[in-house]
mmCIF file of C-alpha atoms in Angstrom:
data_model
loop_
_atom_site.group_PDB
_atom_site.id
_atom_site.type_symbol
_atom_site.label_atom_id
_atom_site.label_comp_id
_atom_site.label_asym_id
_atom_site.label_seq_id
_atom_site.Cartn_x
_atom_site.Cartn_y
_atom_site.Cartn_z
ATOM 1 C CA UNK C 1152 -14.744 19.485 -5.598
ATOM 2 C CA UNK C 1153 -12.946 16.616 -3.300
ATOM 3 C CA UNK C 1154 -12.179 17.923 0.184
ATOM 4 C CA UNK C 1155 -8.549 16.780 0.733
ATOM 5 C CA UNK C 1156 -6.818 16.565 4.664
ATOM 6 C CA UNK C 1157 -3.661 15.182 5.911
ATOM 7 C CA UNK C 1158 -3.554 11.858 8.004
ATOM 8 C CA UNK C 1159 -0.600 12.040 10.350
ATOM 9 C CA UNK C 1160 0.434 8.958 12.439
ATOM 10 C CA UNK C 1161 2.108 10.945 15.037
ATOM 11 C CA UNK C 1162 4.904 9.032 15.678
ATOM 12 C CA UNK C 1163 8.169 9.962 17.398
ATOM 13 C CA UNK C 1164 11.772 7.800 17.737
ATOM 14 C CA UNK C 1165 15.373 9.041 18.550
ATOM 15 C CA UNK C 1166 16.638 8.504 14.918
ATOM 16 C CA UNK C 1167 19.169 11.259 13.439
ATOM 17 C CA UNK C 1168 16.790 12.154 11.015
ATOM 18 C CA UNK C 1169 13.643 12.726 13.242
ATOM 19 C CA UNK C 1170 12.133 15.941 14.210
ATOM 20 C CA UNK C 1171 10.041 14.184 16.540
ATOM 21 C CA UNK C 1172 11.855 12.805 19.045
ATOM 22 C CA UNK C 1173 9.230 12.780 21.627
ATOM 23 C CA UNK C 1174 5.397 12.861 22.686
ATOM 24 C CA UNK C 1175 5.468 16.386 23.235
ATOM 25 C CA UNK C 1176 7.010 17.346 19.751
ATOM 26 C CA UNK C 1177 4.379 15.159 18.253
ATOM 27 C CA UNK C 1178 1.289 16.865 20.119
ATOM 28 C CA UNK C 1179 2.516 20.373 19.510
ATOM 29 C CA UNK C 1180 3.771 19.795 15.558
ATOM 30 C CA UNK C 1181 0.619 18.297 15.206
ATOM 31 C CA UNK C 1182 -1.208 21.357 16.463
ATOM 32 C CA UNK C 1183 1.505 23.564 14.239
ATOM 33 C CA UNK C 1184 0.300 21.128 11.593
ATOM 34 C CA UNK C 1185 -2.950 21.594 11.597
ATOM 35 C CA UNK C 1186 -3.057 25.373 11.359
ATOM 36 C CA UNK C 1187 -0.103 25.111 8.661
ATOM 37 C CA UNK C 1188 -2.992 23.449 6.664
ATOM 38 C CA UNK C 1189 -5.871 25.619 7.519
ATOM 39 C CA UNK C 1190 -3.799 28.307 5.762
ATOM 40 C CA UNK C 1191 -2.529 26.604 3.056
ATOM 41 C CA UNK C 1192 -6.424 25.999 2.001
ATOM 42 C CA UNK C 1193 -6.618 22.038 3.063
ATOM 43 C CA UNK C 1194 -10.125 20.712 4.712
ATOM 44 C CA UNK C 1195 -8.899 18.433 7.207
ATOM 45 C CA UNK C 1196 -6.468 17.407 9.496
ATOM 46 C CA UNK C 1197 -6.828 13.465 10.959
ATOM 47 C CA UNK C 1198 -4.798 11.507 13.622
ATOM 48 C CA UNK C 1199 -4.012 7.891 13.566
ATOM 49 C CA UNK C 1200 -4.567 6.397 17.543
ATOM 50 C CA UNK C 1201 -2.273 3.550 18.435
ATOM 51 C CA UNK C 1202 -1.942 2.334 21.713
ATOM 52 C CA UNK C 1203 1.188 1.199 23.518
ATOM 53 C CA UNK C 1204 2.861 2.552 20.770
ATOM 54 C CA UNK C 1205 5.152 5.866 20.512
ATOM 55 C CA UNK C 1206 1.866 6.984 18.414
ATOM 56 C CA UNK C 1207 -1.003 9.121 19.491
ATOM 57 C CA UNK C 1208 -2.895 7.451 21.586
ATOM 58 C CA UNK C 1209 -5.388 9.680 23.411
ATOM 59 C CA UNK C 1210 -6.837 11.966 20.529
ATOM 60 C CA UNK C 1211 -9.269 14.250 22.482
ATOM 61 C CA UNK C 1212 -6.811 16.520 24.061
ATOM 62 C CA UNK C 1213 -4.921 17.215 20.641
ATOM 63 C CA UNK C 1214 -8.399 17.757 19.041
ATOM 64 C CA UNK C 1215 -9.824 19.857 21.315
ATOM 65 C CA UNK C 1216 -6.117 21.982 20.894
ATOM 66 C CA UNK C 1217 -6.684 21.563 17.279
ATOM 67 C CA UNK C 1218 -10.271 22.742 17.088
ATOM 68 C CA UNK C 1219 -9.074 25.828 19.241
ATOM 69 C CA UNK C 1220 -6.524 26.949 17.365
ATOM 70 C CA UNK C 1221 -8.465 26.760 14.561
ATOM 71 C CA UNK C 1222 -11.275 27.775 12.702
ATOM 72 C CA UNK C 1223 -12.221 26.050 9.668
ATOM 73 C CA UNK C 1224 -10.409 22.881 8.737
ATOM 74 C CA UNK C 1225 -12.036 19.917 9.664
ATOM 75 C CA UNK C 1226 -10.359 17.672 12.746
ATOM 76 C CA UNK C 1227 -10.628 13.798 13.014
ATOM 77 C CA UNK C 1228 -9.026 10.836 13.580
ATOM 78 C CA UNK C 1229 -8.730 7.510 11.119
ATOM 79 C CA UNK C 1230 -9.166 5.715 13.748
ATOM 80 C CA UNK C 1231 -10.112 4.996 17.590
ATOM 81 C CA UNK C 1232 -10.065 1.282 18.223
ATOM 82 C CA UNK C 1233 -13.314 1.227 19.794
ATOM 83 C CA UNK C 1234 -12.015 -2.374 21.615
ATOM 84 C CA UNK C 1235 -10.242 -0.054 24.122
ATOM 85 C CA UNK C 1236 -13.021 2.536 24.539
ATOM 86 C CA UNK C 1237 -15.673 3.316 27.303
ATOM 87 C CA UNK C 1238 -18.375 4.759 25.205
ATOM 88 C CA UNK C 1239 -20.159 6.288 27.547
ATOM 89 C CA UNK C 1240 -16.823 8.507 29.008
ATOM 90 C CA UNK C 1241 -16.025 8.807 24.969
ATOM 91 C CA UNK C 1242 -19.424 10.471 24.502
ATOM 92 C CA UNK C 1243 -18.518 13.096 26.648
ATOM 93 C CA UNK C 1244 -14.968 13.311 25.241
ATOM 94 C CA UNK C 1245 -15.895 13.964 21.714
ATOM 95 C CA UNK C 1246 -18.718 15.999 22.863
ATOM 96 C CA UNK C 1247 -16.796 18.537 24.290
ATOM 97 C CA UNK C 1248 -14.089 18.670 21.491
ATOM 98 C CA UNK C 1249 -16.647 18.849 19.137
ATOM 99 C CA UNK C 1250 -17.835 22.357 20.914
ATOM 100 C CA UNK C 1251 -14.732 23.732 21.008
ATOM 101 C CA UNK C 1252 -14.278 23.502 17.195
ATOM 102 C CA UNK C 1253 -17.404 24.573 16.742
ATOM 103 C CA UNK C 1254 -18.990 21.248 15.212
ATOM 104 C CA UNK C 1255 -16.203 20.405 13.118
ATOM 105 C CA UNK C 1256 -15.103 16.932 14.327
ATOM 106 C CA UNK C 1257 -14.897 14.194 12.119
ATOM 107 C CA UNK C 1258 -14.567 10.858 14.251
ATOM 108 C CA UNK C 1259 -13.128 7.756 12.697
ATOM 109 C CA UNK C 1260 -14.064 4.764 14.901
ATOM 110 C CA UNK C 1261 -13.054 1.067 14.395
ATOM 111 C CA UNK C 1262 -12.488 -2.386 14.982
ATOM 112 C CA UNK C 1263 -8.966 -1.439 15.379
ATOM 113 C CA UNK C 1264 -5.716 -2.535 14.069
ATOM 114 C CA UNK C 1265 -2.732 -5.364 14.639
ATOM 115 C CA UNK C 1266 -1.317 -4.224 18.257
ATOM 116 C CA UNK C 1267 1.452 -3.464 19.675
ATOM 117 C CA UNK C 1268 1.152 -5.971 22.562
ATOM 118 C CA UNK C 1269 -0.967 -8.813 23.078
ATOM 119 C CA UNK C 1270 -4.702 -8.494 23.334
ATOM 120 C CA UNK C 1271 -4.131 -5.000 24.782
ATOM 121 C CA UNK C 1272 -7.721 -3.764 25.404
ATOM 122 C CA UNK C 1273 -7.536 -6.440 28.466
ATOM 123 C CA UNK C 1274 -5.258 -4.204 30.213
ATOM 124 C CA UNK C 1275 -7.461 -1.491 29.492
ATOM 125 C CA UNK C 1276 -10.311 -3.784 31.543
ATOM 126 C CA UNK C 1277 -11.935 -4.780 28.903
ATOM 127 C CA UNK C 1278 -13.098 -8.438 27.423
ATOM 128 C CA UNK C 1279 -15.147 -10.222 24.791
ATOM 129 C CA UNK C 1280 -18.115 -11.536 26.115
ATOM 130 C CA UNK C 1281 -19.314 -15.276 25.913
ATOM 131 C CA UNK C 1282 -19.010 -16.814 22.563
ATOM 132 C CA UNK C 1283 -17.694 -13.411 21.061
ATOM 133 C CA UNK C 1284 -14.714 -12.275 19.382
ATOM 134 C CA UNK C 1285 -12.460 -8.957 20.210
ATOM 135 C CA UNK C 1286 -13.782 -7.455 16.835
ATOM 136 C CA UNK C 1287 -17.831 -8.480 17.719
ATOM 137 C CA UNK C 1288 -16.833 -6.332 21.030
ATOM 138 C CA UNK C 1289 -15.617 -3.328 19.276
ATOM 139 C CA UNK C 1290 -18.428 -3.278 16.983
ATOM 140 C CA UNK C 1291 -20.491 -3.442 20.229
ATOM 141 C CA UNK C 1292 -18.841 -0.636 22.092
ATOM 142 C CA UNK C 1293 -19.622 1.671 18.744
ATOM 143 C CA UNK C 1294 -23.045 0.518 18.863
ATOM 144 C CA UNK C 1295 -23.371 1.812 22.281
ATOM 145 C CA UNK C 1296 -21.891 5.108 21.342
ATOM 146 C CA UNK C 1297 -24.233 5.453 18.163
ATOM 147 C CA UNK C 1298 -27.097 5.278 20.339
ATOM 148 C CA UNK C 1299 -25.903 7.568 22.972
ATOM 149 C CA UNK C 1300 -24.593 10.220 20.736
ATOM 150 C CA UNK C 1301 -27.927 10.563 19.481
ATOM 151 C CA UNK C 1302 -28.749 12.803 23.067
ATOM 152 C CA UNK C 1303 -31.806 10.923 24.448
ATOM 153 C CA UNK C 1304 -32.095 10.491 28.077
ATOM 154 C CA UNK C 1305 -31.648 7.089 29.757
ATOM 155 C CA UNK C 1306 -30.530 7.900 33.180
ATOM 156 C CA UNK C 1307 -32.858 7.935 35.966
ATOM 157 C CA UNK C 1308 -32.022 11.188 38.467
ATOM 158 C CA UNK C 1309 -31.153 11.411 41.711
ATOM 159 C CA UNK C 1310 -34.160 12.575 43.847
ATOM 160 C CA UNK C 1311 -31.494 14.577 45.757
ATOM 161 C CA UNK C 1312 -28.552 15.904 42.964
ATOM 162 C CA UNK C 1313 -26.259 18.188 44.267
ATOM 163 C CA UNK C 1314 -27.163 20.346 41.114
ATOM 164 C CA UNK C 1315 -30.831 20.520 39.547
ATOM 165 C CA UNK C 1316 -31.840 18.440 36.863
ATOM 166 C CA UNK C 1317 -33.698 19.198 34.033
ATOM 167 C CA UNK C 1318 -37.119 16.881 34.354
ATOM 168 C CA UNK C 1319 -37.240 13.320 32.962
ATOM 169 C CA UNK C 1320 -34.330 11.074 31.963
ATOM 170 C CA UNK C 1321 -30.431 12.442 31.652
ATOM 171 C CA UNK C 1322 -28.345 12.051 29.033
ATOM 172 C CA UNK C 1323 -24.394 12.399 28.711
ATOM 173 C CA UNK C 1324 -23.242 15.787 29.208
ATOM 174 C CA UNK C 1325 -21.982 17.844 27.216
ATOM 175 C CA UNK C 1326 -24.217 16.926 23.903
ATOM 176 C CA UNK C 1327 -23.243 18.291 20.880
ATOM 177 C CA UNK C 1328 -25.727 18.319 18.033
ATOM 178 C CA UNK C 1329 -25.137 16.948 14.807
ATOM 179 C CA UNK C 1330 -22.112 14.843 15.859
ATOM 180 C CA UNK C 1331 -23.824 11.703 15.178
ATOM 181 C CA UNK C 1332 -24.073 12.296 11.093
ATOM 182 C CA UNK C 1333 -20.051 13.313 11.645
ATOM 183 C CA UNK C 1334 -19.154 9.733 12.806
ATOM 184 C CA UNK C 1335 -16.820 7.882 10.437
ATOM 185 C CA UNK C 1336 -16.033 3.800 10.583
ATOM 186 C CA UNK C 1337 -12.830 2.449 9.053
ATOM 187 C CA UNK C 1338 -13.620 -0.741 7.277
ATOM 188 C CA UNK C 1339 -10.821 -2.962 5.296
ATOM 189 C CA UNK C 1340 -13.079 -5.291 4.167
ATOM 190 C CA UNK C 1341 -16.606 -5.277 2.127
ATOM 191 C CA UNK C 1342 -18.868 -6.467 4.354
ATOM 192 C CA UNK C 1343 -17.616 -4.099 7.222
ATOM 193 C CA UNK C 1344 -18.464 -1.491 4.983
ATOM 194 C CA UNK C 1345 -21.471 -2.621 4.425
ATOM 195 C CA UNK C 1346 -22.106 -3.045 8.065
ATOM 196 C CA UNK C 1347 -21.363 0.610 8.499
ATOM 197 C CA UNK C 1348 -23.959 1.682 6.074
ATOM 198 C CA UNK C 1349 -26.505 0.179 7.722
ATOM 199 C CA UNK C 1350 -25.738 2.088 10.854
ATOM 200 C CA UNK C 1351 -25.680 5.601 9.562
ATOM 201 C CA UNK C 1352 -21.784 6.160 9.328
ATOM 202 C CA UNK C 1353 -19.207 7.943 6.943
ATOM 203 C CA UNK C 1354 -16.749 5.255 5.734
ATOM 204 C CA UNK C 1355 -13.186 5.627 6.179
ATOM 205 C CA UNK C 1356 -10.980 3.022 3.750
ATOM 206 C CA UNK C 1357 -7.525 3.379 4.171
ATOM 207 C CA UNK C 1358 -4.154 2.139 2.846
ATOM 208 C CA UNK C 1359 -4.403 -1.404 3.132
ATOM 209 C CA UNK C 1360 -7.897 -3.514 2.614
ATOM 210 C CA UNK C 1361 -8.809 -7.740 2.681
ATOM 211 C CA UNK C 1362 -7.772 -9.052 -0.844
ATOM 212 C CA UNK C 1363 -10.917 -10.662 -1.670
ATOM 213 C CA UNK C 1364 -10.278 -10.570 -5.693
ATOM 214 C CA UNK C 1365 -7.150 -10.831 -6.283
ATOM 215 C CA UNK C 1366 -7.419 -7.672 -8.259
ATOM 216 C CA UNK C 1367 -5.722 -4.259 -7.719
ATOM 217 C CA UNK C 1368 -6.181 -2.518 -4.360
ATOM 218 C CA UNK C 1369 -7.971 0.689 -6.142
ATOM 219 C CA UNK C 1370 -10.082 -1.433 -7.991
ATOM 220 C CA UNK C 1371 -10.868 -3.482 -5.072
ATOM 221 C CA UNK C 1372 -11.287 -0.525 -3.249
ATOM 222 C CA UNK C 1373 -13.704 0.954 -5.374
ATOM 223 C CA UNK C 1374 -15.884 -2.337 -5.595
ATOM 224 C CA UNK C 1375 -15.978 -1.784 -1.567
ATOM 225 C CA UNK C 1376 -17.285 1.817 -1.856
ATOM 226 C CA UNK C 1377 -19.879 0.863 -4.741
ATOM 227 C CA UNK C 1378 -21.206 -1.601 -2.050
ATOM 228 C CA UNK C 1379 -21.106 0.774 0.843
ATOM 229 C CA UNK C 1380 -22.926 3.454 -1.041
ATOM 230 C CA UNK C 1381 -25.363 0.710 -2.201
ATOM 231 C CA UNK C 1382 -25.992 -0.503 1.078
ATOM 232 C CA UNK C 1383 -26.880 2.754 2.389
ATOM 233 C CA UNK C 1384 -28.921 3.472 -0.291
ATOM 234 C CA UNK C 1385 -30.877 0.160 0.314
ATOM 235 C CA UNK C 1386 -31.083 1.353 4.455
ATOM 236 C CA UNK C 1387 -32.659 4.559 3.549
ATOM 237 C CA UNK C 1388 -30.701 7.158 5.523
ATOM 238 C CA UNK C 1389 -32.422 10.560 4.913
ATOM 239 C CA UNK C 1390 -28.671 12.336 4.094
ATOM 240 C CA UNK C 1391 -25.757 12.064 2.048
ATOM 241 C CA UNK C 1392 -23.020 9.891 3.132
ATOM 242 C CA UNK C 1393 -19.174 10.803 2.740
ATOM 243 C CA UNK C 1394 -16.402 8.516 1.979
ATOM 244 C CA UNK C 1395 -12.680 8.988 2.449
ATOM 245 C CA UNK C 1396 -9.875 7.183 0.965
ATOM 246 C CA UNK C 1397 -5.863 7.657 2.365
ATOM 247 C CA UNK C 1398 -3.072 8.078 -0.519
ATOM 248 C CA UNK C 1399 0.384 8.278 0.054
ATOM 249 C CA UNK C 1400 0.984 11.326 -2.614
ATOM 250 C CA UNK C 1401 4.582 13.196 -3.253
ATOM 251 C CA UNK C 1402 4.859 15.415 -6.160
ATOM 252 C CA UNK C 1403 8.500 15.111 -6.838
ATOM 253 C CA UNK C 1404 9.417 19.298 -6.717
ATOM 254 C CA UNK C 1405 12.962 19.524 -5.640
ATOM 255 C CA UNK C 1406 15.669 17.593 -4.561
ATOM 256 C CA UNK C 1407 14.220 16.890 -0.825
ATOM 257 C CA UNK C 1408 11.538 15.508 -2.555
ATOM 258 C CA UNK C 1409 13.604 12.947 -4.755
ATOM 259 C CA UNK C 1410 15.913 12.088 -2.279
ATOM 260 C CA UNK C 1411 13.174 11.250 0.383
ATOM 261 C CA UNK C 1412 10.361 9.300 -2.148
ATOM 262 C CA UNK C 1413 11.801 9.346 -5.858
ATOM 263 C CA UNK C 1414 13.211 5.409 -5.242
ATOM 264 C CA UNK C 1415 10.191 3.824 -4.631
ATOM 265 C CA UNK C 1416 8.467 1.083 -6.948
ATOM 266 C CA UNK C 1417 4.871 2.384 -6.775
ATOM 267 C CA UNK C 1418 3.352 -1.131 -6.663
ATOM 268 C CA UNK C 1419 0.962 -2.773 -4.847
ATOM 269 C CA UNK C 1420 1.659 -5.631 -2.067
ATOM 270 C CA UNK C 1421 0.117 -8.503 -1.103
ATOM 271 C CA UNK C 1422 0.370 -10.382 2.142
ATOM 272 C CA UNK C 1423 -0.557 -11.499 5.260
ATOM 273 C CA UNK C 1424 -1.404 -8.920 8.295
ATOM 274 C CA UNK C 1425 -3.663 -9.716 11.219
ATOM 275 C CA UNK C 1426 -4.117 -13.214 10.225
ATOM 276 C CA UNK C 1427 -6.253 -11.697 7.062
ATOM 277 C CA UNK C 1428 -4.972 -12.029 3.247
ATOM 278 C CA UNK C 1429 -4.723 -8.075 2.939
ATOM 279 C CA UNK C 1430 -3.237 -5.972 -0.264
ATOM 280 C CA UNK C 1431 -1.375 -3.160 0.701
ATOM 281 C CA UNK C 1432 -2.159 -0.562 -1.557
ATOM 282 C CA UNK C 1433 1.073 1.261 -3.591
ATOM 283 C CA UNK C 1434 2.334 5.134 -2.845
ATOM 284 C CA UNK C 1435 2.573 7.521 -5.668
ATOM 285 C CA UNK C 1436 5.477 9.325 -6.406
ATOM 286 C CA UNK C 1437 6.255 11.144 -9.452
ATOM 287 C CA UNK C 1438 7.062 14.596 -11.361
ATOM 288 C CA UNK C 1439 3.752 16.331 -11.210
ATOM 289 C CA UNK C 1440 2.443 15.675 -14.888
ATOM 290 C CA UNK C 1441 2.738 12.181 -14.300
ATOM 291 C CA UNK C 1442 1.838 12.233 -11.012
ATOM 292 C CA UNK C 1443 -1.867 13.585 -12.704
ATOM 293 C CA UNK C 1444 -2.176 10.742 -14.967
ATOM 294 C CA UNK C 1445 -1.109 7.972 -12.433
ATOM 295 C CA UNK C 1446 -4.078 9.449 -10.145
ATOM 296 C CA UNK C 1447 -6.688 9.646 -13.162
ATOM 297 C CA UNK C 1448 -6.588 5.616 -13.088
ATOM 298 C CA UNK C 1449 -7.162 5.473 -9.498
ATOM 299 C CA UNK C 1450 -10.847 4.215 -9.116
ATOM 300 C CA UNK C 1451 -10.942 4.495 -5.552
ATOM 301 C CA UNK C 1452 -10.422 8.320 -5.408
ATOM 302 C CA UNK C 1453 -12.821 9.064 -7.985
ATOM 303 C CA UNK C 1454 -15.757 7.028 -6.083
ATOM 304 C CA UNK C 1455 -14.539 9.075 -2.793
ATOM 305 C CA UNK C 1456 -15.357 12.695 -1.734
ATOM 306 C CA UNK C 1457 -12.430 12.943 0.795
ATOM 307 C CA UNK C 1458 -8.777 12.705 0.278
ATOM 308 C CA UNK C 1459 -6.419 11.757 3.115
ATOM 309 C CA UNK C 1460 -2.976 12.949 2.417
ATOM 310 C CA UNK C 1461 -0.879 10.468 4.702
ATOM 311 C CA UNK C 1462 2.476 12.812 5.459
ATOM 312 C CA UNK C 1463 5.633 11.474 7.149
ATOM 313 C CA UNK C 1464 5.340 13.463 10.896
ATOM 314 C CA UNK C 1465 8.810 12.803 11.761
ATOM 315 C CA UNK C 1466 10.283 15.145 8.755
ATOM 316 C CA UNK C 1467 8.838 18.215 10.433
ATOM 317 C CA UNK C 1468 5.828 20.535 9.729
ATOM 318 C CA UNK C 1469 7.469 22.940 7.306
ATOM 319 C CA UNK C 1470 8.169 19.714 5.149
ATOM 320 C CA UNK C 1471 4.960 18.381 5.571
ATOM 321 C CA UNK C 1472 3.123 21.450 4.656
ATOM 322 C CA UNK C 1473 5.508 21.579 1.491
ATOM 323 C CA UNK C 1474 4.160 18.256 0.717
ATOM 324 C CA UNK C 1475 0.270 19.336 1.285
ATOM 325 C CA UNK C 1476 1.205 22.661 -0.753
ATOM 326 C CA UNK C 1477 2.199 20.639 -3.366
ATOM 327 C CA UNK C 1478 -0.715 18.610 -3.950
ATOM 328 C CA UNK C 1479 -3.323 21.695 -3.584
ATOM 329 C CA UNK C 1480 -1.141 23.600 -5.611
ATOM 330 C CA UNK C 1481 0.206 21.472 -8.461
ATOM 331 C CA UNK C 1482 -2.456 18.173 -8.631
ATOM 332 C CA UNK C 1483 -5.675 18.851 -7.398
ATOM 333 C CA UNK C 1484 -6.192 21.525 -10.054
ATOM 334 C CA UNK C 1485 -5.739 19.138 -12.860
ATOM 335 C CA UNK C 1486 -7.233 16.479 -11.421
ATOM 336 C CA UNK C 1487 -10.872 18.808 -10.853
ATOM 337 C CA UNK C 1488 -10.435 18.582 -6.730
ATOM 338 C CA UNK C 1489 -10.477 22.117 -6.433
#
């Protein structure tokens, strides 16, 4: 079995085509979404967060919606740039999300990605500190939030709170157990991955990774994943850890489907993002008995336990769930995901 979710970006624009042309269409199709899913028999349903961007940029109110209206699929994000995050205020954000779904938040935390405006965690008051970079700082604010989601007390109490405390130390409030082993980082390059291993997180690799072969993005991929699960191996974390991989999938079924993704070339890409040498990994697109035997090859998805579906928002949630049905229905059978 290989759970398999959606990963929507959220975004909205006045084109002719979209039907999301604004913030509040994407927040309540997203909720639509979600439950669209559930039913169909999916396991999760993720949110990309992009700031200054007409993206999703403050997850906790659509997953708390999500987990609500909900009652089994899980409900994350791939990912928070942690550059732009208080950790402490986050903590109590994903804390009480978490409760309303009932423990089933899944929280992919990162670095972050190329932004939309220049070095915008500074408007957010944030900075590097001496001698460190904007990436050493995000991987510092998720250190913080590691520790604290783990629900020990390190606040000393007010002798005289206007509510009464319960003895010793105080911790963040409200604490939801078990949210700690359901924290996910979203690495694009090996040694990130490794890095995550060694602090007790789920590993989240997406469409695009650091070309550090040469080789094809599954395959480099894969070699990431080998290392991560080797790494935490070597650490000696008492549990299992989980791995996701996002795939742009569309089985071909009807003319919709041809006319939106039937003309694409299915290759990889290399390039430049970010000032890193990335590879850009290629979207499949086929008739579904070809579809199958393109995905057999994929050595990425076979070393991952999660599938991310990455669907195109802005063509509506009836679409979108056609294009999750699809998968469920016609691939992950053959392929031995469900």
């Amino acid at each position: 079995m290989k759970k398999i979710g959606f990963l929507s970006f959220g975004h909205w624009s006045q084109a002719p085509y979209s039907a999301t042309r604004s913030a509040s269409d994407v927040l309540l199709q997203s909720i639509d979404l979600a439950v669209a899913a559930e039913e169909l028999g999916a396991d999760g349903a993720y949110f990309r967060v992009h700031h200054f961007a007409r993206q999703l940029g403050s997850p906790f109110p659509l997953l708390a919606a999500v987990g609500a209206k909900t009652s089994r699929i899980e409900i994350g994000t791939g990912v928070i740039d942690m550059r732009y995050e208080n950790p402490l205020y986050m903590i109590e954000d994903a804390g009480a999300a978490d409760l309303i779904s009932g423990g089933r938040l899944q929280l992919g935390i990162s670095r972050g990605s190329p932004e939309q405006v220049i070095d915008g965690w500074r408007h957010f008051g944030y900075a590097p500190a001496e001698g460190q970079s904007d990436a050493d700082m995000g991987r510092r604010h998720a250190e913080v939030f590691l520790r604290l989601l783990n629900g020990e007390g390190f606040a000393k109490p007010n002798p005289n709170p206007m509510f009464p405390n319960p003895p010793g130390l105080l911790r963040l409030e409200p604490h939801s157990d078990g949210l700690r082993d359901r924290i996910w980082w979203g690495s694009a390059s090996n040694a990130t991955a490794i890095w995550a291993a060694q602090m007790g997180m789920n590993l989240q690799s997406s469409t695009l990774k650091a070309d550090e072969t040469g080789e094809p993005f599954h395959v480099q991929q894969a070699q990431q994943i080998r290392a991560y699960k080797a790494a935490w191996k070597e650490a000696g974390h008492a549990r299992e850890p989980r791995v996701s991989v996002s795939r742009s999938i569309f089985a071909l079924m009807n003319q919709d489907d041809h006319d939106y993704f039937g003309r694409g070339d299915g290759k990889d890409q290399f390039g430049v993002i970010d000032n890193m040498q990335a590879v850009f990994g290629r979207s499949y697109a086929a008739e579904p008995e070809l579809l199958i035997e393109q995905l057999k090859a994929d050595q990425a998805i076979a070393e991952a336990d999660t599938l991310l579906l990455t669907v195109p928002n802005q063509l509506g949630v009836a679409y979108n769930a056609h294009v999750i049905e699809s998968i469920l229905t016609h691939i992950a059978p053959a392929l031995g995901w469900r």
